[in-house]
C-alpha positions as semicolon CSV with decimal commas, in nm:
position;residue;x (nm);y (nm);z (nm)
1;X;0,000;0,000;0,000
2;X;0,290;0,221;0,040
3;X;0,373;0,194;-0,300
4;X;0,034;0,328;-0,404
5;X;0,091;0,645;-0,161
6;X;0,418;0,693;-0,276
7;X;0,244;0,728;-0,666
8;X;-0,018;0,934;-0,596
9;X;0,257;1,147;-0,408
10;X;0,431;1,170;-0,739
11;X;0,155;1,185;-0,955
12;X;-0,055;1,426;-0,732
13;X;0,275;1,690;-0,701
14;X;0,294;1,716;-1,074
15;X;-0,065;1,814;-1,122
16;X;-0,089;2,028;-0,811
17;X;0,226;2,199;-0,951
18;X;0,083;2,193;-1,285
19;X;-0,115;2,558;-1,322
20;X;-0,466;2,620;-1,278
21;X;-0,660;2,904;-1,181
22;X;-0,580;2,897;-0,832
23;X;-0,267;2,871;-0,919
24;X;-0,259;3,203;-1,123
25;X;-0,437;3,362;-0,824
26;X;-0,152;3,243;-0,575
27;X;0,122;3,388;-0,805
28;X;-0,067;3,757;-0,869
29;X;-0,152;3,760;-0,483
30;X;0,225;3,646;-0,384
31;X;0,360;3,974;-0,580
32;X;0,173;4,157;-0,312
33;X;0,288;3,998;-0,018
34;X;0,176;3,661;0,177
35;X;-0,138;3,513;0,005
36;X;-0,281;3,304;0,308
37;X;-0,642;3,356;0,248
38;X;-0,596;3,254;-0,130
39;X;-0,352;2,957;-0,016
40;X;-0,630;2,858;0,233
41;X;-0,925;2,909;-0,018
42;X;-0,766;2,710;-0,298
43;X;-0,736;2,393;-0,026
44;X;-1,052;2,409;0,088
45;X;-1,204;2,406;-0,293
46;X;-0,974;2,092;-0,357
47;X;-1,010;1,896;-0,045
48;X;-1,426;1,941;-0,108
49;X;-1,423;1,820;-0,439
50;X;-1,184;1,527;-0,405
51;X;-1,427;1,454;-0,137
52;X;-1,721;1,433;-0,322
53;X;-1,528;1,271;-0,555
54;X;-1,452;0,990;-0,282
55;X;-1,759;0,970;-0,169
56;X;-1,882;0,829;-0,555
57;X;-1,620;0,635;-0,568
58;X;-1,710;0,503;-0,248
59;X;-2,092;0,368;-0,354
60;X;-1,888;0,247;-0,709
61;X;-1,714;0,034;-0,512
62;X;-1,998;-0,107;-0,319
63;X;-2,156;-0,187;-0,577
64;X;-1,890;-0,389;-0,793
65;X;-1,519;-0,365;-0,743
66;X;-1,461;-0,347;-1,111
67;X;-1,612;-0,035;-1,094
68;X;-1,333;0,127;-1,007
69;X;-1,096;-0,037;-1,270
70;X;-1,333;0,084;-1,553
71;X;-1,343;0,419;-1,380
72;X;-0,989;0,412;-1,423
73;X;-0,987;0,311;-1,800
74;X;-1,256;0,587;-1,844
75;X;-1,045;0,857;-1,647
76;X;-0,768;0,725;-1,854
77;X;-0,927;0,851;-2,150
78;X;-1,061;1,181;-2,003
79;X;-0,738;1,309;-1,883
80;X;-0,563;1,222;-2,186
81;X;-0,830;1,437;-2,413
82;X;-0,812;1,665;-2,157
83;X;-0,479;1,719;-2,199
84;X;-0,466;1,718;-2,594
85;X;-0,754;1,986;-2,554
86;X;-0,586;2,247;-2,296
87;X;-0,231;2,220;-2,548
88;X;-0,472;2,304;-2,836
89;X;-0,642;2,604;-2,632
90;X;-0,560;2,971;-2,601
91;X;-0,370;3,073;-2,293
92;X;-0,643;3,205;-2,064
93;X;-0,606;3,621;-1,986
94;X;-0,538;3,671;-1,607
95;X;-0,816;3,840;-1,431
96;X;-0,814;4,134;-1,244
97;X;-0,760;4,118;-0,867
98;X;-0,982;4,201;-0,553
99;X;-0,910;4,331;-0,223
100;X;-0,682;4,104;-0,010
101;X;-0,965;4,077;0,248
102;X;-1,154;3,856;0,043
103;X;-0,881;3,626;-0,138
104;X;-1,010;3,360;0,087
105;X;-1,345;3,380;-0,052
106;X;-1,232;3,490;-0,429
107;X;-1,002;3,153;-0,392
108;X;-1,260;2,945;-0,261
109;X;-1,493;3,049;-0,558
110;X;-1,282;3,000;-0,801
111;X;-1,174;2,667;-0,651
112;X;-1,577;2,543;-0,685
113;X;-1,669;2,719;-1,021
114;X;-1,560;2,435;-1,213
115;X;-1,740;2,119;-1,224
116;X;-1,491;1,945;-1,451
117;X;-1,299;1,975;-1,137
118;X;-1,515;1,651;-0,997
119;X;-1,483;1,478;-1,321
120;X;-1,110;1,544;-1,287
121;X;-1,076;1,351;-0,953
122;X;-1,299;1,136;-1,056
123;X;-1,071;1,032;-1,321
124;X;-0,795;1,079;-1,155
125;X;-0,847;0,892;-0,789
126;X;-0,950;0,545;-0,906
127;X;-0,597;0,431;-0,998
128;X;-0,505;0,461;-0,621
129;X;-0,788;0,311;-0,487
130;X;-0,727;-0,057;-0,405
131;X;-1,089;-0,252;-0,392
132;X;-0,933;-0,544;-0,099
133;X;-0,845;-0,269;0,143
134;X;-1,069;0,014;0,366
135;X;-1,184;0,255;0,165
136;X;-1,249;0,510;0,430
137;X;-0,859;0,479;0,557
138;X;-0,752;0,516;0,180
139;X;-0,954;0,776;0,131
140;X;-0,800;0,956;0,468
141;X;-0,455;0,879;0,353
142;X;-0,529;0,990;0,004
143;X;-0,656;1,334;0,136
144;X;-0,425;1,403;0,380
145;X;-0,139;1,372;0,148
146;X;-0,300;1,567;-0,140
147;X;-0,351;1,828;0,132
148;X;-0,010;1,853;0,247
149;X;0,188;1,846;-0,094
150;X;-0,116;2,130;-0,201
151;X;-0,010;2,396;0,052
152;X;0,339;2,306;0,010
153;X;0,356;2,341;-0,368
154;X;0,086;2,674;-0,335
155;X;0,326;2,830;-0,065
156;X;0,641;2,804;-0,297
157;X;0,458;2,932;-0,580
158;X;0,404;3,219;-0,354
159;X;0,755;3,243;-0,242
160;X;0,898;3,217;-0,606
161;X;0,648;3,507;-0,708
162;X;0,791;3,751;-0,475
163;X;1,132;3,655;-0,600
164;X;1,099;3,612;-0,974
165;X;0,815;3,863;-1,063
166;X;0,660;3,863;-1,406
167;X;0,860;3,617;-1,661
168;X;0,794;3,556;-1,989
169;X;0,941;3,264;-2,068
170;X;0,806;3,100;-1,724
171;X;0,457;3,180;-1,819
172;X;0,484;3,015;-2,104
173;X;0,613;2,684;-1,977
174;X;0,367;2,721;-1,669
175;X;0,134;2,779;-1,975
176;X;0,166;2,430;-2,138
177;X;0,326;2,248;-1,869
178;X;-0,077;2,116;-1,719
179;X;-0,164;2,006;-2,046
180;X;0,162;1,763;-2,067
181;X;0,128;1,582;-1,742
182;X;-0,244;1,546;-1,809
183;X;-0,168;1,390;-2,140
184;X;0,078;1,127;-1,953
185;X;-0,122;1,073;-1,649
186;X;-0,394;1,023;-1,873
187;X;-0,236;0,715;-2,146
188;X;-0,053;0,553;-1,775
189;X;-0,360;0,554;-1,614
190;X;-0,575;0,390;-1,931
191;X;-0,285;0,139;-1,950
192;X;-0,287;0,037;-1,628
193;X;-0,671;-0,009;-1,582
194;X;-0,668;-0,202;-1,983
195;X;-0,438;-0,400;-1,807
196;X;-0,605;-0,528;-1,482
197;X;-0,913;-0,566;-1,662
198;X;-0,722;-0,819;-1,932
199;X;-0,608;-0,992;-1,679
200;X;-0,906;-1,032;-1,458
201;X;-1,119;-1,122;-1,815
202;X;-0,825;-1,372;-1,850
């Protein structure tokens, strides 16, 4: 099982460094000085959709436990072309910024206004989940970690902000960086799952 945490460690720290929109927000607010209430507002929007993402998974795996290996085929799939998508997509135009009093809030929102978000996890979570053990100590463990290696990777952001300022050239790598681990998570995890599903048909 240690393994598996070690993985999602791996895999989870190269899509949490991988920028999003709260990602964007931590840089703009770290310019400014120490962006705790976005830092805090961008955990909170993960932590409740990877929970609701659990929580399906959860009732997916009551029902059959080769639920969760075609989840993982599916997600597979969805990552990949999620991936191909975002490297064929305009860069989008950073937003203005409101009052540091409500980064929390502004974070939090932004953190929520997706619903791909869920899909995302959805796709994402099912290659860590193993069907013979607890699900609700995975699903701890799983959460936990994502949580730490989130406000670690959100506070250096911050940190390197303050430092490096406005870069061109690390925009644009930040820019299509997502978009190539997606596209890799996406074909290992559809792999995998083809995998454990020949075998168990075998």
């Amino acid at each position: 099982m240690m393994n598996t945490y070690a993985a999602f460690a791996a895999s989870a720290l190269l899509l949490i460094a991988s920028p999003g929109p709260v990602v964007a927000l931590v840089l703009a607010d770290g310019r400014r000085g120490w962006p705790l209430g976005t830092l805090a507002g961008g955990m909170l929007s993960a932590l409740l959709l990877m929970g609701l993402a659990l929580l399906a998974l959860d009732r997916a795996l009551a029902l059959s436990p080769q639920l969760i290996d075609l989840g993982q085929l599916l997600g597979g799939l969805y990552l990949a072309a999620l991936g191909i998508t975002t490297l064929r997509s305009p860069p989008a135009a950073q937003r203005a910024q409101p009052a540091p009093a409500r980064r929390f809030w502004r974070a939090l929102g932004v953190g929520l206004s997706n619903p791909k978000d869920i899909l995302f996890f959805l796709a994402f979570l099912p290659a860590f989940i193993r069907p013979e053990q607890a699900f609700a100590g995975q699903a701890v463990a799983l959460a936990l970690i994502w949580a730490a290696l989130d406000f670690s990777v959100l506070l250096a952001y911050s940190l390197a902000a303050r430092r490096l300022g406005r870069s061109a050239r690390l925009a644009a790598l930040l820019g299509v960086l997502p978009a190539w681990v997606l596209l890799g998570l996406g074909l290992l995890s559809f792999a995998g799952a083809a995998l454990k599903l020949l075998n168990g048909a075998g």
